Coordinates of C-alpha atoms in Angstrom, one line a residue:
M282 CA 19.6 -73.3 40.4
Q283 CA 19.5 -75.4 43.7
H284 CA 20.9 -78.8 44.1
I285 CA 19.5 -81.9 45.6
F286 CA 22.1 -84.3 46.4
Y287 CA 21.2 -88.1 46.1
S288 CA 23.3 -90.6 47.9
W289 CA 22.7 -94.0 46.5
Q290 CA 23.9 -97.5 46.8
A291 CA 24.4 -100.3 44.4
D292 CA 24.3 -103.3 46.7
T293 CA 20.7 -104.0 45.8
P294 CA 19.2 -104.2 42.3
S295 CA 19.2 -100.8 40.7
A296 CA 15.8 -101.3 39.2
T297 CA 14.3 -101.5 42.7
C298 CA 16.4 -99.2 44.5
K299 CA 19.1 -96.7 42.9
N300 CA 17.2 -96.0 39.6
L301 CA 13.7 -96.2 41.0
I302 CA 14.6 -93.7 43.9
G303 CA 16.4 -91.6 41.3
R304 CA 13.6 -91.4 38.9
A305 CA 11.0 -90.9 41.8
L306 CA 13.2 -87.9 42.9
Q307 CA 13.3 -86.5 39.6
D308 CA 9.4 -86.7 39.2
A309 CA 9.1 -84.9 42.5
I310 CA 11.6 -82.2 41.4
D311 CA 9.7 -81.9 38.2
T312 CA 6.5 -81.4 40.1
L313 CA 8.0 -78.7 42.4
N314 CA 9.6 -76.8 39.5
A315 CA 6.2 -76.8 37.5
D316 CA 4.6 -75.4 40.7
A317 CA 7.2 -72.8 40.8
E318 CA 7.3 -72.7 44.5
I319 CA 11.0 -73.2 45.1
E320 CA 13.4 -70.4 46.0
G321 CA 16.8 -70.3 44.3
A322 CA 19.9 -68.2 44.1
D323 CA 21.7 -68.8 40.8
R324 CA 21.3 -65.6 38.9
H325 CA 21.8 -67.2 35.4
E326 CA 19.0 -69.6 35.9
D327 CA 15.2 -69.5 36.7
P328 CA 15.4 -68.7 40.5
R329 CA 12.6 -71.1 41.2
A330 CA 14.1 -74.3 40.1
A331 CA 16.0 -77.3 41.4
I332 CA 18.1 -80.2 39.8
L333 CA 19.1 -83.6 41.1
D334 CA 22.9 -84.3 41.7
H335 CA 24.9 -87.2 42.8
D336 CA 28.5 -88.6 43.4
T337 CA 30.9 -86.7 41.0
A338 CA 28.4 -86.2 38.3
G339 CA 29.2 -83.1 36.2
V340 CA 32.7 -82.8 37.5
P341 CA 35.4 -82.9 34.8
G342 CA 38.5 -84.8 34.8
S343 CA 39.5 -87.4 37.6
P344 CA 38.5 -85.5 40.8
P345 CA 39.0 -87.0 44.3
I346 CA 35.8 -88.8 44.9
V347 CA 35.4 -88.2 48.6
E348 CA 36.3 -84.5 48.6
T349 CA 34.1 -83.9 45.5
I350 CA 31.2 -85.7 47.3
F351 CA 31.6 -83.6 50.4
R352 CA 32.0 -80.3 48.6
K353 CA 28.8 -81.1 46.9
I354 CA 26.9 -81.9 50.0
D355 CA 28.2 -78.7 51.4
G356 CA 26.7 -76.8 48.6
A357 CA 23.3 -78.6 48.3
A358 CA 20.0 -77.4 49.4
I359 CA 18.7 -80.9 50.3
F360 CA 20.3 -84.0 50.9
I361 CA 18.6 -87.4 50.2
S362 CA 20.0 -90.9 51.2
D363 CA 19.0 -94.4 50.4
L364 CA 19.0 -96.3 53.8
T365 CA 17.9 -99.5 52.4
Y366 CA 19.3 -102.4 54.3
V367 CA 22.0 -104.1 52.3
A368 CA 23.8 -106.2 54.9
E369 CA 23.1 -108.5 57.9
R370 CA 25.3 -108.9 60.8
R371 CA 25.9 -112.3 62.6
D372 CA 23.4 -111.2 65.5
G373 CA 20.7 -110.7 62.9
R374 CA 20.8 -106.8 62.8
R375 CA 20.8 -105.2 59.4
S376 CA 22.7 -102.2 58.2
P377 CA 22.3 -99.7 55.4
N378 CA 25.3 -99.1 53.0
P379 CA 28.3 -97.8 54.9
N380 CA 29.3 -95.1 52.3
V381 CA 25.7 -93.8 52.3
L382 CA 25.8 -93.7 56.3
F383 CA 29.1 -91.7 56.1
E384 CA 27.6 -89.3 53.6
H385 CA 24.4 -88.9 55.6
G386 CA 26.4 -88.2 58.7
W387 CA 28.4 -85.5 56.9
A388 CA 25.2 -83.9 55.5
W389 CA 23.7 -83.9 59.0
K390 CA 26.7 -81.9 60.3
S391 CA 26.9 -79.6 57.3
L392 CA 23.2 -78.9 56.4
S393 CA 21.5 -79.9 59.7
W394 CA 18.7 -82.2 60.2
R395 CA 16.2 -79.8 58.7
A396 CA 17.7 -80.3 55.2
V397 CA 18.2 -84.2 55.4
I398 CA 15.7 -86.7 54.0
S399 CA 16.1 -90.5 53.8
V400 CA 14.2 -93.2 52.0
M401 CA 14.2 -97.0 52.4
N402 CA 12.9 -100.0 50.4
I403 CA 11.4 -102.2 53.1
A404 CA 11.4 -105.3 50.9
H405 CA 15.0 -105.6 52.2
G406 CA 14.0 -105.1 55.8
D407 CA 11.5 -102.9 57.7
P408 CA 13.0 -100.5 60.5
K409 CA 10.0 -101.7 62.7
N410 CA 11.3 -105.1 62.8
H411 CA 15.0 -104.4 62.3
P412 CA 15.9 -101.2 63.9
L413 CA 18.2 -98.6 62.3
P414 CA 21.7 -97.7 63.7
F415 CA 21.4 -96.1 67.2
D416 CA 22.1 -92.5 65.9
L417 CA 19.3 -92.7 63.5
Q418 CA 16.7 -94.0 65.7
H419 CA 16.1 -90.7 67.5
S420 CA 15.2 -88.7 64.4
R421 CA 12.2 -89.0 62.0
G422 CA 12.3 -92.2 60.1
P423 CA 12.7 -92.6 56.2
I424 CA 10.1 -92.5 53.8
L425 CA 9.4 -96.2 53.2
F426 CA 8.4 -97.9 49.9
D427 CA 8.1 -101.7 49.1
C428 CA 9.6 -102.9 45.9
P429 CA 11.0 -106.5 46.0
D430 CA 13.7 -107.4 43.7
D431 CA 11.5 -109.6 41.4
A432 CA 8.8 -106.8 41.2
T433 CA 7.0 -106.6 37.8
V434 CA 7.2 -103.4 35.7
E435 CA 3.7 -102.4 37.0
Q436 CA 4.8 -102.9 40.6
R437 CA 8.0 -100.8 40.0
R438 CA 6.0 -98.0 38.4
A439 CA 3.6 -98.0 41.3
A440 CA 6.4 -97.9 43.9
R441 CA 7.9 -95.0 42.0
A442 CA 4.7 -93.0 41.7
G443 CA 4.0 -93.5 45.4
L444 CA 7.5 -92.6 46.4
A445 CA 7.3 -89.4 44.3
K446 CA 4.1 -88.5 45.6
A447 CA 5.6 -88.7 49.3
L448 CA 8.6 -86.8 48.4
V449 CA 6.9 -83.7 47.1
P450 CA 5.6 -82.4 50.4
K451 CA 9.0 -83.2 52.2
L452 CA 11.0 -81.4 49.6
R453 CA 8.5 -78.4 49.6
A454 CA 8.6 -78.3 53.3
I455 CA 12.5 -77.9 53.2
F456 CA 12.4 -75.3 50.6
D457 CA 9.9 -73.3 52.4
D458 CA 11.7 -73.5 55.8
D459 CA 12.6 -70.0 56.8
V460 CA 15.7 -71.1 58.9
L461 CA 17.0 -72.9 55.8
K462 CA 16.2 -70.0 53.4
A463 CA 18.2 -67.6 55.6
A464 CA 21.1 -70.1 55.8
R465 CA 21.1 -70.4 52.0
V466 CA 21.6 -66.7 51.5
P467 CA 25.1 -66.2 50.9
A468 CA 26.9 -63.4 53.0
A469 CA 27.0 -59.9 51.7
P470 CA 30.3 -59.1 50.0
V471 CA 32.6 -57.1 52.2
E472 CA 33.1 -54.7 49.4
P473 CA 30.3 -54.4 46.8
H474 CA 31.2 -55.0 43.2
P475 CA 31.7 -51.6 41.3
H476 CA 29.3 -52.6 38.7
D477 CA 26.6 -53.3 41.2
L478 CA 27.1 -49.9 42.8
E479 CA 26.8 -48.1 39.6
L480 CA 23.6 -50.2 38.5
V481 CA 22.0 -49.4 41.9
K482 CA 22.7 -45.9 41.6
R483 CA 21.2 -45.8 37.9
W484 CA 18.1 -47.7 39.2
Q485 CA 17.5 -45.4 42.2
A486 CA 17.7 -42.3 39.9
L487 CA 15.0 -43.8 37.8
L488 CA 12.8 -45.0 40.4
T489 CA 12.4 -41.8 42.4
E490 CA 10.2 -41.4 45.2
P491 CA 7.3 -39.6 43.0
V492 CA 7.3 -42.7 40.9
R493 CA 7.0 -45.0 43.8
R494 CA 4.3 -42.8 45.4
F495 CA 2.5 -42.9 42.1
L496 CA 2.4 -46.7 42.2
R497 CA 1.1 -46.6 45.7
E498 CA -1.5 -44.1 45.4
Q499 CA -2.7 -43.9 41.7
N500 CA -6.3 -45.3 41.0
F501 CA -6.1 -46.2 37.5
G502 CA -9.9 -45.5 37.1
D503 CA -8.6 -41.9 37.0
V504 CA -6.6 -40.1 34.3
Y505 CA -2.9 -40.4 35.1
V506 CA 0.3 -38.3 34.1
R507 CA 2.3 -40.4 31.5
K508 CA 5.6 -39.0 32.8
N509 CA 5.1 -41.0 35.9
V510 CA 5.6 -44.3 34.2
D511 CA 8.6 -43.3 31.7
A512 CA 11.2 -44.7 33.9
L513 CA 9.4 -48.0 34.2
H514 CA 8.9 -48.2 30.3
E515 CA 12.7 -47.3 30.1
I516 CA 13.8 -50.1 32.3
N517 CA 11.5 -52.7 30.8
D518 CA 12.4 -51.7 27.1
T519 CA 16.2 -51.1 27.5
W520 CA 17.6 -52.9 30.6
R521 CA 18.7 -56.1 28.8
G522 CA 21.8 -58.2 28.7
A523 CA 24.8 -58.8 31.1
K524 CA 25.2 -55.0 31.3
F525 CA 22.0 -55.0 33.5
E526 CA 22.9 -58.1 35.6
F527 CA 24.1 -57.8 39.2
D528 CA 27.3 -59.7 40.3
D529 CA 25.6 -60.4 43.6
P530 CA 23.3 -63.4 43.2
E531 CA 20.8 -62.1 45.9
L532 CA 20.7 -58.7 44.5
Q533 CA 20.2 -60.2 40.9
R534 CA 17.4 -62.6 42.3
A535 CA 15.6 -59.6 43.8
F536 CA 16.1 -57.5 40.5
Q537 CA 14.7 -60.3 38.4
E538 CA 11.5 -60.3 40.5
F539 CA 11.2 -56.6 40.1
L540 CA 11.6 -57.1 36.1
A541 CA 9.1 -59.9 36.2
A542 CA 6.6 -57.5 38.0
N543 CA 7.4 -54.6 35.8
A544 CA 6.9 -56.3 32.4
P545 CA 3.2 -57.2 32.7
F546 CA 2.3 -53.7 34.4
C547 CA 4.0 -51.8 31.3
R548 CA 2.4 -54.3 28.9
Q549 CA -1.0 -53.5 30.3
L550 CA -0.4 -49.7 30.2
V551 CA 0.6 -50.1 26.5
E552 CA -2.3 -52.1 25.6
R553 CA -5.1 -50.8 27.7
T554 CA -4.4 -47.1 28.2
Y555 CA -4.9 -44.2 25.7
V556 CA -3.5 -40.7 25.5
L557 CA -6.0 -38.0 26.0
D558 CA -7.0 -36.1 22.8
N559 CA -7.0 -32.7 24.6
N560 CA -3.7 -33.3 26.5
A561 CA -1.0 -35.6 25.3
A562 CA 0.6 -35.6 28.9
L563 CA -2.3 -37.4 30.2
A564 CA -3.6 -41.1 29.7
S565 CA -6.6 -43.0 30.8
P566 CA -7.9 -46.5 30.3
K567 CA -11.4 -45.2 29.3
T568 CA -12.1 -45.3 25.6
T569 CA -14.5 -43.1 23.6
V570 CA -17.2 -45.7 24.1
D571 CA -16.8 -45.4 27.8
Q572 CA -17.4 -41.8 27.5
Q573 CA -20.4 -42.2 25.3
R574 CA -22.1 -45.1 26.8
G575 CA -20.7 -45.3 30.3
I576 CA -17.8 -47.5 31.4
Q577 CA -17.8 -51.0 29.9
Q578 CA -17.2 -54.2 31.8
S579 CA -13.9 -54.8 29.8
T580 CA -12.7 -51.3 31.0
F581 CA -13.6 -52.2 34.6
K582 CA -11.5 -55.3 34.3
A583 CA -8.7 -53.4 32.9
I584 CA -8.6 -50.8 35.7
E585 CA -8.8 -53.5 38.2
R586 CA -5.9 -55.5 36.7
L587 CA -3.8 -52.1 36.3
N588 CA -4.3 -51.4 40.0
E589 CA -3.5 -55.2 41.0
L590 CA -0.2 -55.0 38.9
A591 CA 0.8 -51.7 40.3
T592 CA 0.5 -53.1 43.8
L593 CA 2.6 -56.1 42.9
L594 CA 5.1 -53.9 41.2
N595 CA 5.5 -51.6 44.2
D596 CA 5.8 -54.7 46.5
A597 CA 8.8 -56.0 44.3
I598 CA 10.3 -52.6 44.3
D599 CA 10.2 -52.3 48.1
A600 CA 11.7 -55.9 48.2
F601 CA 14.6 -55.1 45.9
E602 CA 15.2 -51.9 47.9
R603 CA 15.5 -54.0 51.1
Q604 CA 18.1 -56.4 49.5
I605 CA 20.0 -53.2 48.3
R606 CA 20.2 -52.0 52.1
A607 CA 21.1 -55.5 53.3
R608 CA 23.8 -56.3 50.8
I609 CA 25.3 -53.1 49.7
R610 CA 26.5 -50.1 51.3
L611 CA 26.4 -46.8 48.9
P612 CA 29.0 -44.3 49.7
L613 CA 27.4 -40.9 50.5
E614 CA 28.2 -38.2 48.0
P615 CA 29.9 -35.0 49.3
S616 CA 27.1 -32.6 50.5
S617 CA 28.1 -30.1 47.7
R618 CA 27.3 -32.8 45.2
R619 CA 24.2 -34.3 46.6
A620 CA 21.2 -33.9 44.6
P621 CA 18.5 -31.6 45.7
E622 CA 15.5 -33.1 47.5
I623 CA 12.4 -33.3 45.4
D624 CA 9.7 -31.1 46.6
P625 CA 6.7 -33.5 46.9
R626 CA 4.2 -30.7 46.2
W627 CA 5.2 -30.8 42.5
D628 CA 3.9 -34.4 42.3
S629 CA 0.6 -33.2 43.9
A630 CA 0.4 -30.3 41.6
R631 CA 0.6 -32.7 38.6
Q632 CA -2.2 -34.8 40.1
G633 CA -4.3 -31.7 40.7
L634 CA -3.8 -30.7 37.0
V635 CA -5.2 -34.1 36.1
K636 CA -8.3 -33.7 38.4
L637 CA -9.0 -30.3 36.7
A638 CA -8.8 -31.8 33.3
T639 CA -10.9 -34.6 34.3
D640 CA -13.5 -32.4 35.4
R641 CA -14.4 -31.6 31.8
T642 CA -15.2 -35.2 30.9
I643 CA -17.4 -35.9 34.0
G644 CA -19.4 -32.7 34.3
G645 CA -17.4 -31.1 37.1
V646 CA -17.3 -27.7 35.3
P647 CA -20.3 -25.8 36.5
R648 CA -21.1 -23.9 33.2
I649 CA -20.7 -24.8 29.4
V650 CA -18.3 -22.2 27.6
S651 CA -19.0 -21.7 24.0
R652 CA -16.7 -23.2 21.6
P653 CA -13.9 -22.6 20.3
C654 CA -12.3 -21.6 23.5
F655 CA -8.9 -21.9 25.4
V656 CA -8.6 -23.6 28.9
M657 CA -5.9 -22.3 31.2
M658 CA -5.3 -24.3 34.5
V659 CA -3.1 -22.7 37.2
V660 CA -2.1 -25.1 40.2
P661 CA -0.1 -23.4 42.8
L662 CA 2.2 -25.6 45.0
A663 CA 0.9 -23.7 48.1
A664 CA -2.4 -25.3 47.6
F665 CA -0.9 -28.5 49.0
E666 CA 0.3 -27.1 52.3
G667 CA -2.9 -28.0 54.1
E668 CA -4.2 -24.4 54.5
R669 CA -7.8 -23.8 54.4
L670 CA -9.4 -21.7 51.8
A671 CA -11.4 -18.9 53.4
P672 CA -14.5 -18.0 51.6
A673 CA -14.1 -14.3 52.0
S674 CA -10.7 -14.5 50.5
V675 CA -12.2 -16.3 47.5
T676 CA -14.6 -13.8 47.1
E677 CA -11.9 -11.0 46.9
A678 CA -9.9 -13.0 44.5
Q679 CA -12.9 -13.6 42.0
L680 CA -13.3 -9.8 41.9
R681 CA -10.1 -9.7 39.8
F682 CA -11.2 -12.3 37.3
P683 CA -13.9 -10.6 35.0
P684 CA -12.2 -9.0 32.0
D685 CA -14.5 -5.9 32.4
P686 CA -15.5 -4.6 35.9
H687 CA -18.8 -3.1 34.5
I688 CA -20.2 -6.3 32.9
R689 CA -22.9 -8.3 34.5
I690 CA -21.6 -11.8 35.9
E691 CA -22.8 -14.9 37.5
E692 CA -21.4 -16.3 40.8
G693 CA -21.8 -19.4 42.4
S694 CA -20.4 -22.3 44.4
D695 CA -20.9 -25.9 45.3
A696 CA -19.2 -28.3 47.8
R697 CA -15.8 -28.3 46.1
Q698 CA -15.5 -25.0 44.1
W699 CA -16.5 -21.3 43.5
W700 CA -16.9 -19.7 40.1
V701 CA -17.7 -16.5 38.3
C702 CA -18.8 -16.2 34.6
A703 CA -20.3 -14.1 32.1
L704 CA -24.2 -14.4 32.1
P705 CA -25.1 -17.6 30.3
E706 CA -27.1 -17.2 27.1
S707 CA -29.1 -19.7 25.1
K708 CA -27.2 -20.7 21.8
G709 CA -29.9 -22.9 20.3
G710 CA -28.7 -26.1 22.3
P711 CA -30.2 -28.0 25.2
N712 CA -28.1 -25.8 27.6
P713 CA -27.2 -22.1 28.0
E714 CA -23.6 -21.2 27.3
T715 CA -21.3 -18.7 28.7
A716 CA -18.5 -16.6 27.0
W717 CA -16.1 -17.2 29.9
L718 CA -15.8 -18.9 33.3
A719 CA -13.2 -18.8 36.0
R720 CA -13.4 -21.2 39.0
I721 CA -11.3 -21.8 42.2
V722 CA -11.4 -25.5 43.2
R723 CA -10.3 -26.8 46.6
P724 CA -7.6 -26.9 47.7
G725 CA -6.7 -23.8 45.6
L726 CA -6.7 -24.7 42.0
L727 CA -7.5 -22.2 39.4
E728 CA -9.0 -22.6 35.8
A729 CA -10.4 -20.2 33.2
Q730 CA -12.3 -21.2 30.1
V731 CA -12.6 -18.6 27.6
N732 CA -14.4 -18.4 24.2
I733 CA -12.1 -17.1 21.6
G734 CA -14.3 -16.6 18.4
A735 CA -17.6 -17.3 16.7
R736 CA -18.9 -18.5 13.3
I737 CA -20.4 -15.6 11.3
D738 CA -23.6 -16.3 9.7
D739 CA -23.3 -19.7 7.7
D740 CA -19.5 -19.3 7.2
S741 CA -17.8 -22.6 7.6
D742 CA -14.7 -21.1 9.0
I743 CA -14.0 -19.2 12.1
I744 CA -11.4 -16.5 11.6
I745 CA -9.5 -15.5 14.7
D746 CA -6.8 -12.9 14.9
G747 CA -3.7 -14.9 16.1
G748 CA -1.9 -12.0 17.8
W749 CA -5.1 -11.0 19.7
L750 CA -5.4 -14.5 20.8
E751 CA -1.9 -14.5 22.3
R752 CA -2.6 -11.4 24.1
H753 CA -5.9 -12.6 25.5
I754 CA -4.4 -15.8 26.8
V755 CA -1.5 -13.8 28.6
G756 CA -4.1 -11.4 29.9
W757 CA -6.3 -14.0 31.3
Y758 CA -3.1 -15.6 33.0
E759 CA -2.2 -12.4 34.7
R760 CA -5.9 -12.0 35.9
L761 CA -5.9 -15.4 37.4
C762 CA -2.5 -15.1 39.0
R763 CA -3.5 -11.5 40.5
G764 CA -6.0 -13.6 42.6
L765 CA -3.3 -15.8 44.1
A766 CA -2.0 -13.4 46.8
P767 CA -5.3 -13.0 48.6
L768 CA -5.5 -16.8 48.7
G769 CA -2.1 -17.3 50.3
L770 CA -1.2 -19.1 47.1
A771 CA 1.7 -17.1 45.6
G772 CA 4.9 -18.7 44.6
P773 CA 5.6 -21.8 42.1
G774 CA 3.2 -23.8 40.3
I775 CA 2.3 -25.6 37.2
V776 CA 0.4 -24.1 34.3
G777 CA -1.6 -26.0 31.5
L778 CA -2.9 -24.5 28.4
S779 CA -5.0 -26.0 25.6
L780 CA -7.4 -25.1 22.9
H781 CA -10.9 -26.9 22.3
G782 CA -13.4 -26.9 19.5
T783 CA -10.8 -25.6 17.1
E784 CA -11.5 -27.8 14.0
D785 CA -12.9 -24.9 11.8
V786 CA -10.6 -22.2 13.3
I787 CA -8.1 -20.4 11.0
L788 CA -5.6 -18.0 12.6
M789 CA -4.9 -14.9 10.6
R790 CA -2.1 -12.5 10.5
S791 CA -0.9 -9.4 8.6
R792 CA 0.0 -11.4 5.5
P793 CA -2.2 -14.0 3.8
G794 CA -1.9 -17.5 4.7
G795 CA -3.1 -20.1 7.2
R796 CA -5.7 -22.9 7.0
K797 CA -8.1 -24.8 9.3
I798 CA -6.7 -26.2 12.4
V799 CA -8.8 -29.3 11.8
M800 CA -7.9 -30.9 15.2
P801 CA -10.8 -30.3 17.7
E802 CA -8.3 -30.1 20.6
I803 CA -4.7 -29.0 20.9
H804 CA -2.6 -29.3 23.9
L805 CA -0.3 -26.3 24.0
A806 CA 1.8 -26.5 27.1
T807 CA 2.3 -27.9 30.7
L808 CA 4.8 -25.6 32.3
E809 CA 6.4 -25.7 35.8
V810 CA 6.8 -22.1 36.8
A811 CA 9.1 -20.8 39.6
D812 CA 7.0 -17.8 40.4
L813 CA 3.4 -17.6 39.2
S814 CA 3.4 -13.8 39.5
E815 CA 6.2 -13.3 37.0
P816 CA 5.4 -12.6 33.3
I817 CA 4.4 -15.8 31.6
A818 CA 4.8 -14.8 27.8
P819 CA 8.5 -15.8 27.6
A820 CA 7.7 -19.4 28.6
L821 CA 4.8 -19.6 26.2
Q822 CA 6.8 -19.2 22.8
E823 CA 6.8 -22.8 22.1
A824 CA 3.1 -23.1 23.0
F825 CA 2.3 -20.2 20.7
D826 CA 4.6 -21.7 18.0
I827 CA 2.4 -24.8 18.3
M828 CA -0.9 -22.9 18.0
W829 CA 0.2 -21.1 14.9
Q830 CA 1.9 -24.1 13.1
A831 CA -1.4 -26.0 13.7
S832 CA -3.1 -23.4 11.4
G833 CA -0.5 -23.8 8.7
W834 CA 1.9 -21.0 9.7
R835 CA 5.3 -22.9 9.4
D836 CA 7.3 -20.1 11.0
G837 CA 5.3 -20.3 14.1
S838 CA 4.5 -17.3 16.3
P839 CA 5.4 -13.9 14.9
S840 CA 5.4 -12.1 18.2
Y841 CA 9.0 -13.1 19.1
G842 CA 11.0 -11.7 16.3
S843 CA 13.0 -9.2 18.7
G844 CA 13.8 -11.9 21.1
T845 CA 11.1 -10.8 23.4
W846 CA 7.2 -11.0 23.1
S847 CA 5.9 -8.1 21.3
G848 CA 2.5 -8.2 23.2
Y849 CA 4.1 -6.5 26.2
S850 CA 4.3 -3.2 24.4
A851 CA 2.5 -0.5 26.1
H852 CA -0.6 -0.5 24.0
D853 CA -0.9 -4.4 23.7
A854 CA -0.5 -4.8 27.5
S855 CA -3.2 -2.4 28.2
A856 CA -5.6 -4.1 25.9
A857 CA -4.7 -7.4 27.3
R858 CA -5.1 -6.3 30.9
G859 CA -8.0 -4.1 30.7

């Protein structure tokens, strides 16, 4: 909270000077506070606020008056003096109150002329006719108002309103003065408070570069990865109370501005984005109505607001980071303890996974695969190294995708992808459907969609051997990944796996049991894989558990009883890899 020090005099009637000026000042301050255009520094108050102060007000006990006044002036943001004439010399010259002049001079020296304002009731003498003391004649004159001692209530009210109106732009100009702003910033502590150090480290551990890059680059008209905003929600939900306040007032001010930008962004995410049915790791502001009828006007506004709030939040993060650099020096950890750098390709791969998933809702997949089916997406990190995909290499890789080299296939391409699929057939709907499709999407993303069963006659259930389905999934993964080397895409990457059209599917096994899955879509896994050429089955145990449990098998997958996946036995492996 910033202080405006008012130096008053009591030689003239209070109703037309001291009280009138004081109330006009308070009116002007209230206007500024309501406009929220004042910078502040106190960490326990609204940083955009100011209060009126004078003499020894608010100081307990019996303080020495002069020392207290000087100390208050030194700590004030603005000094205002009443230079109304209160005396006349023998030669006819008039003079303001000597104590006010003394305090005015002290403020000039302590705060500089930039932060000093004076006012004057010319009913007791106009400086045009009665010049001010010599040292005051060479600076901007006081704000003048005219209110005689015998003024009526209406006249005093009008004088007060006019003075308040004149004070507002003067006060605002001082608060907005860049030189004074810099002077008001307290010096950075020689040694940062240990609490501040620890809090900064915690903040930086949460607000990593991928999170900041997400805020800078994400267009919320697209699907986004929910994990990217977890840290922002954590801070918004749990960073409350003195434990999360900085001791340094400038750090706290910048941190409060970050919190003020983060809260509406998180609130908008909660209120206007929705988890995707087919992938709980993703979310979008688009509703079912948007998908059926086109994007509604309310959704356009929500997307625009999210993008706007993300920009404001990113700016607040940058401002806080600059304050951290200016006011605190974080000790470097020994190199052996330094956290490993985050490979930015992982974040690009997550975004690539989102784009593949989005294709299914915007018609980006070139052929319709019969339901039920599984969808497998493989996003190599090497795809984001800027290398060109050579069409000849793509053709070579696609030869490895068909499950049977002797079957007839369809091949095709468009501006952004190549694909190979089983020959499409009419299924009674408006469009032909295919049993499987594998595609390579620039800059090197792979996807397979594979039908896993069909309804027999008019049976309401689709019965699928769950063990066969596990082997089918693993076999397709290996086929896709065998195509990576010719493309120069070997190495680490992200794998996404989901089931679609499964509401009538029942998984069967060697003993009775199971029920309809009921859910039309199931997200099984999003995996970060260190080497895409390595066997995937060990990493799929939880995904297969989810798949079995969705069909009523409480014990999950039966294929890991020995500690390893049983599908890698010689017979099953040959069947899966045929």
